[in-house]
Short mmCIF file of C-alpha atoms in Angstrom, two decimals:
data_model
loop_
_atom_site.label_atom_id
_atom_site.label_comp_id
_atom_site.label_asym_id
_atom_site.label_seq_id
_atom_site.Cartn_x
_atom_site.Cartn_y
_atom_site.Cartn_z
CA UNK A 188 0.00 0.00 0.00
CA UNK A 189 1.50 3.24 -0.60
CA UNK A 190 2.52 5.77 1.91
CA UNK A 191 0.22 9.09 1.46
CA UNK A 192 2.11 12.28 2.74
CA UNK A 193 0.52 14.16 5.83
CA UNK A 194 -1.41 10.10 6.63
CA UNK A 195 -1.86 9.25 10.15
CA UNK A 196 0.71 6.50 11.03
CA UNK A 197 -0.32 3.58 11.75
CA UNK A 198 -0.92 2.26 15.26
CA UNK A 199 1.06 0.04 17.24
CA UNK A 200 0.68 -3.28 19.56
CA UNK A 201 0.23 -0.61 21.86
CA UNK A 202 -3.28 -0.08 20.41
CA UNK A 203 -4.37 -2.95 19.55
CA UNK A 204 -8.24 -0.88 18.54
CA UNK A 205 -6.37 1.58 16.96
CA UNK A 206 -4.98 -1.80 14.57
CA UNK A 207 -8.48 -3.00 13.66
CA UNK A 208 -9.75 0.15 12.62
CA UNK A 209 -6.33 1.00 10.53
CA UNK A 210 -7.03 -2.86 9.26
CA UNK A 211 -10.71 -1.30 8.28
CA UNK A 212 -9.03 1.32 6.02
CA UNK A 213 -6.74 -1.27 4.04
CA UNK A 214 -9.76 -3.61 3.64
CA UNK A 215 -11.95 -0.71 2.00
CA UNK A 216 -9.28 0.14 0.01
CA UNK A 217 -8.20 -3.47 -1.13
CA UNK A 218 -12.17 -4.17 -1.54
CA UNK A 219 -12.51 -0.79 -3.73
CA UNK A 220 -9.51 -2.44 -6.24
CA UNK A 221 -12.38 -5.76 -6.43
CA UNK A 222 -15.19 -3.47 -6.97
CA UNK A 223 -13.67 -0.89 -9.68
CA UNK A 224 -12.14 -3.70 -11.92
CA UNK A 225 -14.88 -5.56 -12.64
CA UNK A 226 -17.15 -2.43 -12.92
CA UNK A 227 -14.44 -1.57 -15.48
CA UNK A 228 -12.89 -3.96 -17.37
CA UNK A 229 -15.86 -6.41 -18.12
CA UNK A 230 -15.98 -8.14 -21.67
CA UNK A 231 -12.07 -7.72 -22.00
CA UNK A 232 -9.40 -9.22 -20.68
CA UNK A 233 -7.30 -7.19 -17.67
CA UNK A 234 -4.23 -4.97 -18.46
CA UNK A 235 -1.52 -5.91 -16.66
CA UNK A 236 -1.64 -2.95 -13.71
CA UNK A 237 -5.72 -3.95 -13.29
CA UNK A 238 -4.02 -7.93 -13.02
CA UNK A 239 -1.63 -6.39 -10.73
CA UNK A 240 -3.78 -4.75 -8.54
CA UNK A 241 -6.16 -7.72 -8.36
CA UNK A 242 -3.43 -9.93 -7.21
CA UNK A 243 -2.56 -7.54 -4.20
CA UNK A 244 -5.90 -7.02 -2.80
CA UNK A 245 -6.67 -11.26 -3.57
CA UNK A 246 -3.21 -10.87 -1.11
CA UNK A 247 -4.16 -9.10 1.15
CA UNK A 248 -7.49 -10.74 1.58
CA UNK A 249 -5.53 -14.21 2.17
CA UNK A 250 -2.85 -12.98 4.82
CA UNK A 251 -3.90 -9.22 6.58
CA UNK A 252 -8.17 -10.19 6.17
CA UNK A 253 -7.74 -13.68 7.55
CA UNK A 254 -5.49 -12.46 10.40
CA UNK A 255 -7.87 -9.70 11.07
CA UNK A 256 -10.26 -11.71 11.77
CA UNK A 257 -8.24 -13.90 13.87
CA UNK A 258 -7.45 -10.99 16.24
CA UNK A 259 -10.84 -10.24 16.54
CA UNK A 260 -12.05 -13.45 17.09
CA UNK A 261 -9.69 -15.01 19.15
CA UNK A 262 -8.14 -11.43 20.99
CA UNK A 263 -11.27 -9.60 20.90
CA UNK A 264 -14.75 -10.80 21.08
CA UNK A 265 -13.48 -13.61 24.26
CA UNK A 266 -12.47 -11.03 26.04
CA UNK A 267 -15.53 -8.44 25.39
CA UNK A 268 -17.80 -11.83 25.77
CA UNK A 269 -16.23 -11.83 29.48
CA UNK A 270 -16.98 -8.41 30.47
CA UNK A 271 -20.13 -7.57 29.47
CA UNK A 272 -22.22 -11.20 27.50
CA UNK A 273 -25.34 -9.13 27.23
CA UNK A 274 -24.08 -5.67 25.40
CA UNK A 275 -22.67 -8.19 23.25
CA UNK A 276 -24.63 -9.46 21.50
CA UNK A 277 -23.75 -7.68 18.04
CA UNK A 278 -20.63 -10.19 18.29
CA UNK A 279 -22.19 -13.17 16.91
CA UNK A 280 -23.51 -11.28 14.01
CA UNK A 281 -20.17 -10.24 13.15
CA UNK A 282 -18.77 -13.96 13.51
CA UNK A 283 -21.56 -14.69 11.44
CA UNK A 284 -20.55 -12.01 9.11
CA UNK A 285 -16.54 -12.95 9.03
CA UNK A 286 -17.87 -16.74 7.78
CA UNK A 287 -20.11 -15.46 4.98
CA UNK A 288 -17.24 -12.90 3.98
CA UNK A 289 -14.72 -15.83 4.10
CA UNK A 290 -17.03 -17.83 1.33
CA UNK A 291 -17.85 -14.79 -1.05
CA UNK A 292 -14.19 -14.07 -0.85
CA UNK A 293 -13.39 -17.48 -1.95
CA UNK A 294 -15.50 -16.92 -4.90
CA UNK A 295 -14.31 -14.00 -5.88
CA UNK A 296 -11.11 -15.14 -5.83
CA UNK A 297 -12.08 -18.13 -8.22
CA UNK A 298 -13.82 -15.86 -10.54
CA UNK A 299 -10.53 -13.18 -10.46
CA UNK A 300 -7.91 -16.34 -10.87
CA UNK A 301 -9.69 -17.51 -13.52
CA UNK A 302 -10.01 -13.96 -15.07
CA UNK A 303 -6.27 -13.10 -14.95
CA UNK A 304 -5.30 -16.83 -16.27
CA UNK A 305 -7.60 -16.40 -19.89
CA UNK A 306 -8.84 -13.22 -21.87
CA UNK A 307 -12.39 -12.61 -20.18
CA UNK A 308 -14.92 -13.75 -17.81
CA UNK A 309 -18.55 -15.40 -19.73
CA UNK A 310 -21.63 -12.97 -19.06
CA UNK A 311 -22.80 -15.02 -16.23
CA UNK A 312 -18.96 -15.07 -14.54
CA UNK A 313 -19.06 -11.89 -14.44
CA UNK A 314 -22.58 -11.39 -13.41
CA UNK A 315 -21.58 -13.45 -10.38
CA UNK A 316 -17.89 -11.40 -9.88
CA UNK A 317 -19.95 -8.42 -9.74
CA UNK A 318 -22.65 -9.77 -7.35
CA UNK A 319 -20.14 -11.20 -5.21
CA UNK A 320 -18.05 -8.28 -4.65
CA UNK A 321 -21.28 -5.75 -4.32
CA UNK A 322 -22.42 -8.06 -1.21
CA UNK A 323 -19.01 -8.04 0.40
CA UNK A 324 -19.22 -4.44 -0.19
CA UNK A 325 -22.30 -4.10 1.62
CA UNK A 326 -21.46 -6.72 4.31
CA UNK A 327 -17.99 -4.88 5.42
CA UNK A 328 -20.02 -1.22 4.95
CA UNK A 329 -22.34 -2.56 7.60
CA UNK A 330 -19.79 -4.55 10.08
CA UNK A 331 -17.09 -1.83 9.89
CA UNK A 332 -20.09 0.76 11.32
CA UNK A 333 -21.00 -1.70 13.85
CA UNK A 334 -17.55 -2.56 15.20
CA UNK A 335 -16.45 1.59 15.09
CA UNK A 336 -19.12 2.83 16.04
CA UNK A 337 -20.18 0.10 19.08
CA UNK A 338 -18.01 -2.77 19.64
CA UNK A 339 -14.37 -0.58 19.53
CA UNK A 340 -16.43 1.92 21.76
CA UNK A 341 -17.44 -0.59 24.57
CA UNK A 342 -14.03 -2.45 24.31
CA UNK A 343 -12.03 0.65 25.13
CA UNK A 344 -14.57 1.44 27.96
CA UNK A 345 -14.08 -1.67 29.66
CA UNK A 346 -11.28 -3.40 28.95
CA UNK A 347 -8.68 -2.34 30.84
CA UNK A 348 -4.36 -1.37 30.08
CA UNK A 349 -3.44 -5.48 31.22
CA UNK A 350 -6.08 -7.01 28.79
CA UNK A 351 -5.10 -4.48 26.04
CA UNK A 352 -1.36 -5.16 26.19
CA UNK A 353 -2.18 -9.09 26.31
CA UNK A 354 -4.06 -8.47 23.05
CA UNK A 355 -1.84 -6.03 21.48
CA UNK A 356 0.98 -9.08 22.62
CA UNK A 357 -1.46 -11.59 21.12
CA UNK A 358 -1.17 -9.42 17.89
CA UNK A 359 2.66 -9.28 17.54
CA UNK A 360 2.68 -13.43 18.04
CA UNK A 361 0.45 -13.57 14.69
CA UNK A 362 2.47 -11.40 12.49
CA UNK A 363 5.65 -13.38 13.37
#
């Protein structure tokens, strides 16, 4: 990702909400790269900085998306589950919400891979590419608001400096 002059630097195992919601900007940003090529480019086949691009966010979706939601769900939502099990109840909607992400991404990165390997998608391939990436669209617009807005909100309200440095810790382990 490149570095924009004047940005806010990104936050440290020191702030481990701070993280996720830096993680939220890269996943709008990859997810705009899914959404914009295929709004674009249908009926030909990709140049080679749209195949480029692709290949980054598909990336970045694999490694930083899938260890996102590992520090959520395993960092996170236990220890929010601990402190407060009936505020949080928005938590299994966004583990419900990480699983149907994880399968529409898996599609889309069929349809993409196949895409970049031949000259085109058919009409109905790309019918689906485009379906696919306007509901993960919509399902991170939606989950982002929730987590900012209420989840990040509650956790730094009652979690206190011991259980954030054990998740900001927890963090470091999983980008070793």
């Amino acid at each position: 990702m490149a570095i924009q002059i004047g940005a806010k630097p990104d936050s440290g195992f020191d702030d481990p909400i701070g993280m996720l919601k830096d993680c939220h900007r890269r996943i709008e940003s990859f997810l705009h790269i899914l959404c914009v090529v295929v709004d674009r480019a249908q009926g030909r086949a990709l140049t080679n900085e749209e195949r480029a691009a692709v290949q980054a966010a598909l990336q970045y979706f694999r490694t930083g998306g899938q260890r996102h939601t590992a520090d959520e769900e395993q960092s996170l939502f236990p220890r929010l589950r601990k402190s407060d099990a009936q505020a949080f109840e928005e938590i299994d909607r966004l583990e419900h919400d990480h699983r149907e992400a994880n399968g529409l991404h898996t599609s889309v990165e069929h349809l993409y891979t196949a895409w970049i390997e031949s000259s085109g998608l058919t009409p109905d391939e790309t019918r689906q590419l485009l379906s696919k990436t306007s509901r993960l669209k919509q399902l991170y617009s939606d989950h982002i608001q929730v987590e900012e807005t209420t989840v990040f909100a509650r956790a730094a309200q009652v979690l206190d400096r011991n259980a954030l440095t054990a998740i900001g810790t927890e963090f470091r382990f999983r980008r070793k």
